[in-house]
PDB file of C-alpha atoms in Angstrom:
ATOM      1  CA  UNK A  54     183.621 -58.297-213.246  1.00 43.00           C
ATOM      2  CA  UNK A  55     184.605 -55.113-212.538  1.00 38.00           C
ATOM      3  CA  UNK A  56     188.175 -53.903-211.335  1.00 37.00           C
ATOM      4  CA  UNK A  57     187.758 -50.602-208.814  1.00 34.00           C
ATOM      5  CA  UNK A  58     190.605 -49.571-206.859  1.00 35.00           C
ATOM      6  CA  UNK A  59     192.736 -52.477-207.526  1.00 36.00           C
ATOM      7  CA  UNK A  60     189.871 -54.733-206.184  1.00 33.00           C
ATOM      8  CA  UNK A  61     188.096 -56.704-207.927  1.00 36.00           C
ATOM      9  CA  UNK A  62     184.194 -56.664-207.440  1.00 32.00           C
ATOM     10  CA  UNK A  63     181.695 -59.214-208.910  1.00 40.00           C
ATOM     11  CA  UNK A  64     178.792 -57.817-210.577  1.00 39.00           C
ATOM     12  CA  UNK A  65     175.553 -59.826-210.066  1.00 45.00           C
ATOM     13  CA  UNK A  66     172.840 -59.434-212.822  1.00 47.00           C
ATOM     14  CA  UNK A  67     170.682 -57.194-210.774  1.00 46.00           C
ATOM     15  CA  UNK A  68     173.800 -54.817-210.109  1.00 43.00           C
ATOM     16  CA  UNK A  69     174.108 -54.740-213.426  1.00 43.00           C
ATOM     17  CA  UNK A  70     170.553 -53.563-214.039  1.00 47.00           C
ATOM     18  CA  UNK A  71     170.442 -50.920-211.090  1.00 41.00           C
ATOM     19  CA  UNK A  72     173.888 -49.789-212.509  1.00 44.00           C
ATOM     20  CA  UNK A  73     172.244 -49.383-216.457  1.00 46.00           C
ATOM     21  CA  UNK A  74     169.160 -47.528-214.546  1.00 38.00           C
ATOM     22  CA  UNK A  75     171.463 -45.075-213.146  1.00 36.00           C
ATOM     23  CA  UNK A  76     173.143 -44.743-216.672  1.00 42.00           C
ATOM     24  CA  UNK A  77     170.012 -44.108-217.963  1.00 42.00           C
ATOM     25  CA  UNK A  78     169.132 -41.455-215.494  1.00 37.00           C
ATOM     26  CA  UNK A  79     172.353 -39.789-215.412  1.00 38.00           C
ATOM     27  CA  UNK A  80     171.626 -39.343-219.215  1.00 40.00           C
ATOM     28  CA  UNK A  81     168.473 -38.606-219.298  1.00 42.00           C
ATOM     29  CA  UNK A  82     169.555 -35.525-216.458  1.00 40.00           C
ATOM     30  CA  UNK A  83     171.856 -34.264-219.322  1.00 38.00           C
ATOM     31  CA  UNK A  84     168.893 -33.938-221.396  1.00 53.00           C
ATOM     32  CA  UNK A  85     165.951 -32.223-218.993  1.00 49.00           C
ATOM     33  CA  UNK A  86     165.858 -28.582-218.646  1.00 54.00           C
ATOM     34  CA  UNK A  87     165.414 -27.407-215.078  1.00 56.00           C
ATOM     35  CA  UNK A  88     163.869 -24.163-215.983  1.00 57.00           C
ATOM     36  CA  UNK A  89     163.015 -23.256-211.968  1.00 59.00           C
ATOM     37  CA  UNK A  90     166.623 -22.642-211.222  1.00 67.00           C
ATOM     38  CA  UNK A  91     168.411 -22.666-214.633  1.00 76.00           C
ATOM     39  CA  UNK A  92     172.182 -21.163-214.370  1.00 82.00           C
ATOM     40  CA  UNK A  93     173.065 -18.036-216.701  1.00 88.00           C
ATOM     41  CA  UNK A  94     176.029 -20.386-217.750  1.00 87.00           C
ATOM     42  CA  UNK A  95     172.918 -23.142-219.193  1.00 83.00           C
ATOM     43  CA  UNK A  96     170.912 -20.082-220.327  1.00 86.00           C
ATOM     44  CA  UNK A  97     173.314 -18.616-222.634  1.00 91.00           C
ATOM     45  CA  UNK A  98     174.166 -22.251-223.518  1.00 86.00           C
ATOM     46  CA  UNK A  99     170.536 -23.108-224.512  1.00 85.00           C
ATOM     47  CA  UNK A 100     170.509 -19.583-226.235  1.00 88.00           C
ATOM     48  CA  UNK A 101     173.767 -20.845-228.415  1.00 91.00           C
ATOM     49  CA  UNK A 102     171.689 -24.069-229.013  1.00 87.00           C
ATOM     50  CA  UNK A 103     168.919 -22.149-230.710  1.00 86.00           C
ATOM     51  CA  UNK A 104     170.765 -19.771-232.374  1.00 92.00           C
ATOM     52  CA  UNK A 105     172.641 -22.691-234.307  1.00 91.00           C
ATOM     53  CA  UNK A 106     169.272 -24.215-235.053  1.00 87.00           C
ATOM     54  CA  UNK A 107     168.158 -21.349-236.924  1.00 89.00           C
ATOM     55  CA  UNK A 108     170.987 -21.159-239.155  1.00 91.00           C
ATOM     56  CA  UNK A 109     170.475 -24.441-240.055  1.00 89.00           C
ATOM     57  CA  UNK A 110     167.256 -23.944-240.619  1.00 87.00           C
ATOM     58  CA  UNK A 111     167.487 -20.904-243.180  1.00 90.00           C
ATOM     59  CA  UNK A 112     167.982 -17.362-240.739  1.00 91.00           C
ATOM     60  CA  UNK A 113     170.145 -15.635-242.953  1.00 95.00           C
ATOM     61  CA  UNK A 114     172.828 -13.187-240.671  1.00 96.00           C
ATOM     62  CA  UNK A 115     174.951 -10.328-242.347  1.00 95.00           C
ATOM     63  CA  UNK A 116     178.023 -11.000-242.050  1.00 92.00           C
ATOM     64  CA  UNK A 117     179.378  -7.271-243.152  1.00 94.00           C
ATOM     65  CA  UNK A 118     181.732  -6.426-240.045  1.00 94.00           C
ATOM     66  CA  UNK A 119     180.955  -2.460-240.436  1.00 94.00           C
ATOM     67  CA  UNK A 120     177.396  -3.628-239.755  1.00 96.00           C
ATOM     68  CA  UNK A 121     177.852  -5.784-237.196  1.00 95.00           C
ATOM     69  CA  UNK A 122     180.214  -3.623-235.312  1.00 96.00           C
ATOM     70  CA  UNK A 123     177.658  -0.529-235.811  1.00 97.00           C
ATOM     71  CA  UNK A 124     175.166  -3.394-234.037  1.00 97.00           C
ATOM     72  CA  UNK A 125     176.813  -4.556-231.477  1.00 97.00           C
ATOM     73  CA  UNK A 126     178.321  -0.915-230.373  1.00 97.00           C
ATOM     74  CA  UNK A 127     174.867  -0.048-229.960  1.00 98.00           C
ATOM     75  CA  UNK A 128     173.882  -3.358-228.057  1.00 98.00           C
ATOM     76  CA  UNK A 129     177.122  -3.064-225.728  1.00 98.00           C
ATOM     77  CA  UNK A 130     176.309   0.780-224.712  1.00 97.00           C
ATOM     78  CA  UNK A 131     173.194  -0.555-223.635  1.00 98.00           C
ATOM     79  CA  UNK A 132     173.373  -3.880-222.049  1.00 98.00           C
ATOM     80  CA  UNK A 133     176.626  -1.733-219.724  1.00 97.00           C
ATOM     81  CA  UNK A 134     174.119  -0.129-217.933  1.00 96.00           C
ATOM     82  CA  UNK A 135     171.745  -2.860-217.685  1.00 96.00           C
ATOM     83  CA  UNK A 136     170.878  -5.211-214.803  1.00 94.00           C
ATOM     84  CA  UNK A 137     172.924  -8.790-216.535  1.00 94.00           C
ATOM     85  CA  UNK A 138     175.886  -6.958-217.606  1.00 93.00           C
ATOM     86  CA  UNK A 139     177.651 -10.526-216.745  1.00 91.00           C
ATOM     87  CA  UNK A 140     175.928 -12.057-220.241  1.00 95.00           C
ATOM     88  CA  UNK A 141     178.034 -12.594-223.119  1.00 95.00           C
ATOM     89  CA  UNK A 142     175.364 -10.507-225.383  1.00 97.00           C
ATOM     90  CA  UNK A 143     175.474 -11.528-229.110  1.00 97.00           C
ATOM     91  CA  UNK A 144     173.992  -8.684-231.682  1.00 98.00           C
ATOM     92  CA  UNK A 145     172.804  -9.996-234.823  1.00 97.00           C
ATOM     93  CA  UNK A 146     171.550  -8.525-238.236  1.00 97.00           C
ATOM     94  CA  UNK A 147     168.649 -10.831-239.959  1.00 96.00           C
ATOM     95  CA  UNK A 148     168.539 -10.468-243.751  1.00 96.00           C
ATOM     96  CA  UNK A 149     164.997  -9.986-243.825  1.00 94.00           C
ATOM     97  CA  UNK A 150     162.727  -6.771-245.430  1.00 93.00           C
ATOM     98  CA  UNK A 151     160.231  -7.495-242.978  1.00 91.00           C
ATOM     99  CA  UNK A 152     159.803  -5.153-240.064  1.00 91.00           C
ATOM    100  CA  UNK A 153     161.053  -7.186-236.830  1.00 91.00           C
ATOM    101  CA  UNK A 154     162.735  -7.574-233.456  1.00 93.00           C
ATOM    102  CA  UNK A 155     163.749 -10.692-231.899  1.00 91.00           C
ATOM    103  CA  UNK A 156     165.015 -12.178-228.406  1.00 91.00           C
ATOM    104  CA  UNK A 157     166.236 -15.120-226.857  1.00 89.00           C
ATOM    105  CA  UNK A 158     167.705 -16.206-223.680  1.00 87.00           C
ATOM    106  CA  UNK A 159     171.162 -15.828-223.065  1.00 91.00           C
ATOM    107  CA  UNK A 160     171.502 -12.575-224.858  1.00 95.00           C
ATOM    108  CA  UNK A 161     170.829 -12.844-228.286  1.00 96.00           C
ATOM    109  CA  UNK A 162     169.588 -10.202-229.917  1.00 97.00           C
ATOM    110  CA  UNK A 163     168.190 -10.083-233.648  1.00 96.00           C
ATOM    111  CA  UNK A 164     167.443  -7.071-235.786  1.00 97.00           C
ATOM    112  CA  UNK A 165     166.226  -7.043-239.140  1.00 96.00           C
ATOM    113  CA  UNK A 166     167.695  -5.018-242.316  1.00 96.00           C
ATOM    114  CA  UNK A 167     163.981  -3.906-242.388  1.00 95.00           C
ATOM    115  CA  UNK A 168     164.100  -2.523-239.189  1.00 95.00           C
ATOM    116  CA  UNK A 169     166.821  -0.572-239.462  1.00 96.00           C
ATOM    117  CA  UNK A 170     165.776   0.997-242.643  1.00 95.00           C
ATOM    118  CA  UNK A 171     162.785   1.922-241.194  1.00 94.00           C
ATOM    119  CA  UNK A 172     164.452   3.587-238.116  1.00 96.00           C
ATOM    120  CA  UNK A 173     165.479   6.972-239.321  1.00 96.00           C
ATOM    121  CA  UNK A 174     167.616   7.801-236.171  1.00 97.00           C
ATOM    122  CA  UNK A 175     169.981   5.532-234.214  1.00 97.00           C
ATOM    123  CA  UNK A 176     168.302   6.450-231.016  1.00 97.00           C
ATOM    124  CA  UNK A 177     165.090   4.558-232.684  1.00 96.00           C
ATOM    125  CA  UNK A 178     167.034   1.582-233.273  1.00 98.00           C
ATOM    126  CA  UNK A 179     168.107   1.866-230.120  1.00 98.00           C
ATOM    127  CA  UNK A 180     164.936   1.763-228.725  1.00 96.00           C
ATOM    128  CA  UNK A 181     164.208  -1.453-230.169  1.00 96.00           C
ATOM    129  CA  UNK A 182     167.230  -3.305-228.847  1.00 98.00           C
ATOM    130  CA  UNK A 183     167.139  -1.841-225.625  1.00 97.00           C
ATOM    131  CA  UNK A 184     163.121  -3.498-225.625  1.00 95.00           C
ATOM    132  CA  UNK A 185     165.014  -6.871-227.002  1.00 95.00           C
ATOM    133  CA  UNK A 186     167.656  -6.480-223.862  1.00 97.00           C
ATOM    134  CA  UNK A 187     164.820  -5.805-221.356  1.00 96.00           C
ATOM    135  CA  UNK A 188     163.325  -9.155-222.678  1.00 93.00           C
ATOM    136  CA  UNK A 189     166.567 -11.320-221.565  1.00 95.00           C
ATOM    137  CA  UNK A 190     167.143  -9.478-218.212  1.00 95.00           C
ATOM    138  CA  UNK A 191     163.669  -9.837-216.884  1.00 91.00           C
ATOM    139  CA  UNK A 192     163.773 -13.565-218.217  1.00 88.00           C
ATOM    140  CA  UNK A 193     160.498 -12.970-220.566  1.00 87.00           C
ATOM    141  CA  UNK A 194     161.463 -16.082-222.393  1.00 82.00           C
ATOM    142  CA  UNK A 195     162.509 -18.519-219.473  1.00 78.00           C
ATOM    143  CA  UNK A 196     159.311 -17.728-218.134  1.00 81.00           C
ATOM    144  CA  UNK A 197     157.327 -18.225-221.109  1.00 78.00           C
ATOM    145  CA  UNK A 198     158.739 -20.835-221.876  1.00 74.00           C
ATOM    146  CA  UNK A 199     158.312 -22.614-218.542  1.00 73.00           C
ATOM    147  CA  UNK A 200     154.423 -21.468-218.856  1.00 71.00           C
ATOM    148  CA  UNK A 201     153.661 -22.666-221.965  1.00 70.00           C
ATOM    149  CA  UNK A 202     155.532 -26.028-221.462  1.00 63.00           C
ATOM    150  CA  UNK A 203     153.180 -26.395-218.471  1.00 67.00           C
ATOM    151  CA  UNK A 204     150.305 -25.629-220.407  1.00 63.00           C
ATOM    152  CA  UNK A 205     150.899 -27.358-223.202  1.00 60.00           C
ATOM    153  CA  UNK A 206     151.919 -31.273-220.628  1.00 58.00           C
ATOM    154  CA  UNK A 207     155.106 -31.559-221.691  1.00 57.00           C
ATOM    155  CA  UNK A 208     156.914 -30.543-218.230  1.00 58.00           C
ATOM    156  CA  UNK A 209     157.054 -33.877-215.860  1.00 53.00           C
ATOM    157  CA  UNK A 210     158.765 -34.186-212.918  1.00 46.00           C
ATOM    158  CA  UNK A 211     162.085 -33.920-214.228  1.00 49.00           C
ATOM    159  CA  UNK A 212     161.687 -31.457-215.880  1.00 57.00           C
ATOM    160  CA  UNK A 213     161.343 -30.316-219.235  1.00 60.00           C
ATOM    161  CA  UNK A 214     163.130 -32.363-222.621  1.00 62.00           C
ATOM    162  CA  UNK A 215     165.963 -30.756-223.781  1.00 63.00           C
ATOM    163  CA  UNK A 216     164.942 -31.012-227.536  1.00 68.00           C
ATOM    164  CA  UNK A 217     161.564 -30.100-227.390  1.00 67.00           C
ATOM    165  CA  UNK A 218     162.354 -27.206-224.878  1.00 66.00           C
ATOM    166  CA  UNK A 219     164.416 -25.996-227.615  1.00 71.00           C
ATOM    167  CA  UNK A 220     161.666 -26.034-230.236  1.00 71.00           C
ATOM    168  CA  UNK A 221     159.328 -24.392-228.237  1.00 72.00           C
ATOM    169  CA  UNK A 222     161.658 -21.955-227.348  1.00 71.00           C
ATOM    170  CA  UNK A 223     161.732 -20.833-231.006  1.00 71.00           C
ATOM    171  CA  UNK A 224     158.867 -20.948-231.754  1.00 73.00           C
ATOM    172  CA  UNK A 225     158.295 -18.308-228.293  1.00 70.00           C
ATOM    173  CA  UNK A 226     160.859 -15.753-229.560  1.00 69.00           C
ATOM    174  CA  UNK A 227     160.458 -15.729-233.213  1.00 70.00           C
ATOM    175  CA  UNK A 228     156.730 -16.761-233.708  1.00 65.00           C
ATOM    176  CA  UNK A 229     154.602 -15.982-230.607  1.00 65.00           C
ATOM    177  CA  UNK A 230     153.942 -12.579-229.050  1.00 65.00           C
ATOM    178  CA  UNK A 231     154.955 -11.896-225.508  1.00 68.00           C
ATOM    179  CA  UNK A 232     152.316 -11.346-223.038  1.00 74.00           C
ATOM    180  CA  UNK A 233     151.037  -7.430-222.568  1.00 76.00           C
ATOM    181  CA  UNK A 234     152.618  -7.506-219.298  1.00 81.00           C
ATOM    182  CA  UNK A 235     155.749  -8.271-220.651  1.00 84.00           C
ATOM    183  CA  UNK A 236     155.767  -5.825-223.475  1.00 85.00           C
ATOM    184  CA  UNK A 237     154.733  -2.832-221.166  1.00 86.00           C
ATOM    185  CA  UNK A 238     157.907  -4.340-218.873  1.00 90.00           C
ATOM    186  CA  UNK A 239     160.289  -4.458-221.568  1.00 91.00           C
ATOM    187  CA  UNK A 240     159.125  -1.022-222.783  1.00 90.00           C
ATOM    188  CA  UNK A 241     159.840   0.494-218.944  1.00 91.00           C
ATOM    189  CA  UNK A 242     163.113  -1.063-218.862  1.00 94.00           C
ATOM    190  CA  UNK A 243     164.186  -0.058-222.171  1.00 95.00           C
ATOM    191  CA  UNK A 244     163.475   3.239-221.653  1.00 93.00           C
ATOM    192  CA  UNK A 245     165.371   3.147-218.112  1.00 93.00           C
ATOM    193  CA  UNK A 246     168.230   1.158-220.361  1.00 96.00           C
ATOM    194  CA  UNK A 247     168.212   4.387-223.005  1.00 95.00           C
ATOM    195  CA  UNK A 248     167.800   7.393-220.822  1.00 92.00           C
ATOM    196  CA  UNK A 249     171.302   5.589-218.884  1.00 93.00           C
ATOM    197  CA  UNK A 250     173.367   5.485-221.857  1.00 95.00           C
ATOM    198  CA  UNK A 251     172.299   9.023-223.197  1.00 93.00           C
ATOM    199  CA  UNK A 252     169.901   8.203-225.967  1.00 95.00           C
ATOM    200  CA  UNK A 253     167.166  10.126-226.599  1.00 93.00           C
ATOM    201  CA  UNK A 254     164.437   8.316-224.711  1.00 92.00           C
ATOM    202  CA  UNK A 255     162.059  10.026-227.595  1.00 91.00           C
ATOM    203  CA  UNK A 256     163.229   7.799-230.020  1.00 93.00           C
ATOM    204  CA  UNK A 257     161.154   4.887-228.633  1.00 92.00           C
ATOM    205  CA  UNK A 258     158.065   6.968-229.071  1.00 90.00           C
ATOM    206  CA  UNK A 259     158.761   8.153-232.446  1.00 92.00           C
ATOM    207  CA  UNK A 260     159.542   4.853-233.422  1.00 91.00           C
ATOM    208  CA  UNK A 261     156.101   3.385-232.414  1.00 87.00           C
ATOM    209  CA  UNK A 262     154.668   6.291-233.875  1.00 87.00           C
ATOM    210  CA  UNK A 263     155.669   5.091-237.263  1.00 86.00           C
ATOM    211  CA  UNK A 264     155.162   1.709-236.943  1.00 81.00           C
ATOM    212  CA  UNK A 265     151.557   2.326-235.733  1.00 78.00           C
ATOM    213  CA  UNK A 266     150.676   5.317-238.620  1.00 76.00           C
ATOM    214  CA  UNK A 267     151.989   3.034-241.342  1.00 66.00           C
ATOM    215  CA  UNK A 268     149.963   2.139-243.715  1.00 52.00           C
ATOM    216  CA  UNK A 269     148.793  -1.131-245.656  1.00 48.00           C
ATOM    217  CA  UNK A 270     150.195  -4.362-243.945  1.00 55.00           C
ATOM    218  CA  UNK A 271     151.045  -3.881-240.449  1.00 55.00           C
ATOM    219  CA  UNK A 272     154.638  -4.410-240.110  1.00 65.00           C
ATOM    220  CA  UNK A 273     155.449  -7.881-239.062  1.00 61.00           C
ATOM    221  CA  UNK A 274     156.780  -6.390-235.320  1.00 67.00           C
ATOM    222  CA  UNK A 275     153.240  -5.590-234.552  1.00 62.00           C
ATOM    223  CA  UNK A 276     152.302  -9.152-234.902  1.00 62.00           C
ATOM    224  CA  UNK A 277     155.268 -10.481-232.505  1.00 61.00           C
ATOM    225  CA  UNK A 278     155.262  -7.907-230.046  1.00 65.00           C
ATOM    226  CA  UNK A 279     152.088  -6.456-229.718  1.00 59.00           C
ATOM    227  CA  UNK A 280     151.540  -2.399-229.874  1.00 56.00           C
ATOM    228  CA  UNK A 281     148.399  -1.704-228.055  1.00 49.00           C
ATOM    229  CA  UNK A 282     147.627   2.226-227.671  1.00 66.00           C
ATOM    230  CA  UNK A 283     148.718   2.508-223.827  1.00 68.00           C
ATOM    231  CA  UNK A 284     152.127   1.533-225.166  1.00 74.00           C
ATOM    232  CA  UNK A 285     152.279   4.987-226.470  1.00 77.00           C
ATOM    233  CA  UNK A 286     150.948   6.510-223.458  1.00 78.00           C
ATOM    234  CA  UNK A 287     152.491   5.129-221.389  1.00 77.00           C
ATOM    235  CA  UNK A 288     156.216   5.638-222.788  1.00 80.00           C
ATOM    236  CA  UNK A 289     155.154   9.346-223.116  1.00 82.00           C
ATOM    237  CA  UNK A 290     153.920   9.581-219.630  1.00 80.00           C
ATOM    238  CA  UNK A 291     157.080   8.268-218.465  1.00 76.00           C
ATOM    239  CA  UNK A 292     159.274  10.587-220.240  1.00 79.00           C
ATOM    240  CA  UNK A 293     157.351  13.592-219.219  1.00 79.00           C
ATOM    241  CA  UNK A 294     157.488  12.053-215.315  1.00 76.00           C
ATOM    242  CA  UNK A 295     161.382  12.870-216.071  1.00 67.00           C
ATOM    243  CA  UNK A 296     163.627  10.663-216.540  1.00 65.00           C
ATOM    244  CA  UNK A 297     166.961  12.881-216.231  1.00 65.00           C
ATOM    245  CA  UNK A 298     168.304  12.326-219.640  1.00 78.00           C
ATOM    246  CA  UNK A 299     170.005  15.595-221.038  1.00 77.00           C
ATOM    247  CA  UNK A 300     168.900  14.791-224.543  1.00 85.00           C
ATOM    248  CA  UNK A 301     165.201  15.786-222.890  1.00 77.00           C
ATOM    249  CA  UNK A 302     166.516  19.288-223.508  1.00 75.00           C
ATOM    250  CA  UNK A 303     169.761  19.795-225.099  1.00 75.00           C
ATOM    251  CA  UNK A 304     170.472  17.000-227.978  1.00 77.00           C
ATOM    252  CA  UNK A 305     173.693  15.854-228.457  1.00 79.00           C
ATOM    253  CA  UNK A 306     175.429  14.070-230.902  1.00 79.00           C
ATOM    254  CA  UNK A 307     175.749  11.391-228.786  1.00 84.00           C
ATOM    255  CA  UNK A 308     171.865  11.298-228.301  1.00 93.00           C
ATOM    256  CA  UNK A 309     171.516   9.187-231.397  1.00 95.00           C
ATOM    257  CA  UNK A 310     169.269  11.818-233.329  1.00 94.00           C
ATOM    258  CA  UNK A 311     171.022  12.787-235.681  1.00 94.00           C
ATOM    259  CA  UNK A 312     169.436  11.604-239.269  1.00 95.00           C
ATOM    260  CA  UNK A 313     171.892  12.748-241.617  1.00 95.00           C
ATOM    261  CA  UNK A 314     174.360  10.755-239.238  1.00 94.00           C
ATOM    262  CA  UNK A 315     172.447   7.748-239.688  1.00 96.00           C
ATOM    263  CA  UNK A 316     171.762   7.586-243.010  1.00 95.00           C
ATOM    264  CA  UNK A 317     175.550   7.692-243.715  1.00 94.00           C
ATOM    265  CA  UNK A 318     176.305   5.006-241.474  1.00 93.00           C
ATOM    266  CA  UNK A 319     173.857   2.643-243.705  1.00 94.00           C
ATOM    267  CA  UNK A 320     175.199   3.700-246.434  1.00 91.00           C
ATOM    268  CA  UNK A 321     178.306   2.931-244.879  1.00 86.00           C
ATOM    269  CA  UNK A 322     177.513  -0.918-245.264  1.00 84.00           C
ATOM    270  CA  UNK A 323     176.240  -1.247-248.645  1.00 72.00           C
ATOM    271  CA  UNK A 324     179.639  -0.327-249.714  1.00 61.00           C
TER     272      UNK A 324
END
């Protein structure tokens, strides 16, 4: 029996059953990603979800607060000039000598201590977050994700399993490279995202530059985000179209190419 509004109502046995069904279904609606029509509120919420599952799994962040407030300056110049300003971005630093980038949805960001050794100018580094950032605003992931969960059976008409839309999800940002098209996208709006907050747009090319001239191993960035030639070419043509950006001709301080600049603010952190 149950007692609803004062009233009380008998439940027959196949109530009972409809009512578990619609338990069940209510749950299982918890657990289902929609990824057609998925909110920014669930995106940054299923961002927060894998985020917490690689720290449990190992990802090792640096938790120096001169680093991560050199970080996330950077990120927050950026992403205020960007098209999802309304995303609580998240900057991270990955200990990690490898060479690498990452991005998931809801506007977290990862750099690597490798990386940012590497860069010798904060306008490169720069240029790699601003890539990361045009990742999460053109929804590189949510759509990658939604394609490869396709391809792979595991969407139904539901949708797609919380859990294993999570998995896959990490495996998309941290292990799989993004599709051409969506590098050569990411590379347009990052350079629209830098010439915007006054960086030197140049620092994206230089930056390729060296990862592409290096010698030995490829860096590990090549293997997530491919670097095919016309990546070059491309981000040259487009600066020499003219972009507007005053560092084109006069560099400022506030360009990000100053080296000696940099180097200090490393430094900075190991102390």
């Amino acid at each position: 029996m149950s007692v609803v509004c004062g009233l009380a109502i008998v439940l027959h046995p196949g109530m009972v059953q409809a009512q578990n069904l619609w338990q069940r279904l209510l749950l299982q609606g918890v657990q289902v990603l929609q990824l057609s029509n998925i909110s920014p509120r669930q995106e940054v919420a299923l961002g927060q979800q894998i985020n917490d599952q690689m720290l449990r799994q190992g990802m090792r962040i640096v938790r120096n607060r001169a680093a991560q407030d050199y970080i996330n300056s950077i990120g927050q110049r950026l992403v205020s000039v960007g098209d999802r300003r309304g995303l609580p971005y998240q900057f991270q630093i990955i200990q990690d000598r490898q060479v690498n980038a990452y991005a998931t949805m809801g506007g977290f960001v990862y750099v690597t201590t490798g990386l940012m050794l590497r860069a010798e100018t904060e306008a490169e580094l720069a240029s790699v977050i601003a890539h990361e950032i045009g990742h999460i605003d053109q929804r590189h992931v949510i759509r990658q994700l939604q394609q490869t969960a396709i391809a792979q059976g595991l969407m139904t008409a539901a949708g797609l399993d919380r859990d294993r839309g999570i998995q896959l999800a990490m495996e998309l940002a941290f292990r799989r490279p993004r599709s051409r098209e969506q590098e050569l996208e990411a590379d347009r709006y990052g350079l629209n995202l830098l010439t915007r907050s006054n960086y030197d747009p140049r620092g994206m090319v230089t930056f390729l530059q060296k990862l592409r001239q290096q010698g030995g191993t490829p860096p590990t960035i090549l293997s997530t985000h491919p670097a095919p030639g016309d990546r070059l070419a491309i981000a040259e043509n487009l600066i020499r179209s003219g972009l507007g950006n005053a560092c084109l001709h006069t560099p400022q301080p506030m360009c990000g190419t100053d080296t000696i600049a940099y180097q200090q603010a490393l430094r900075s952190f190991s102390n």
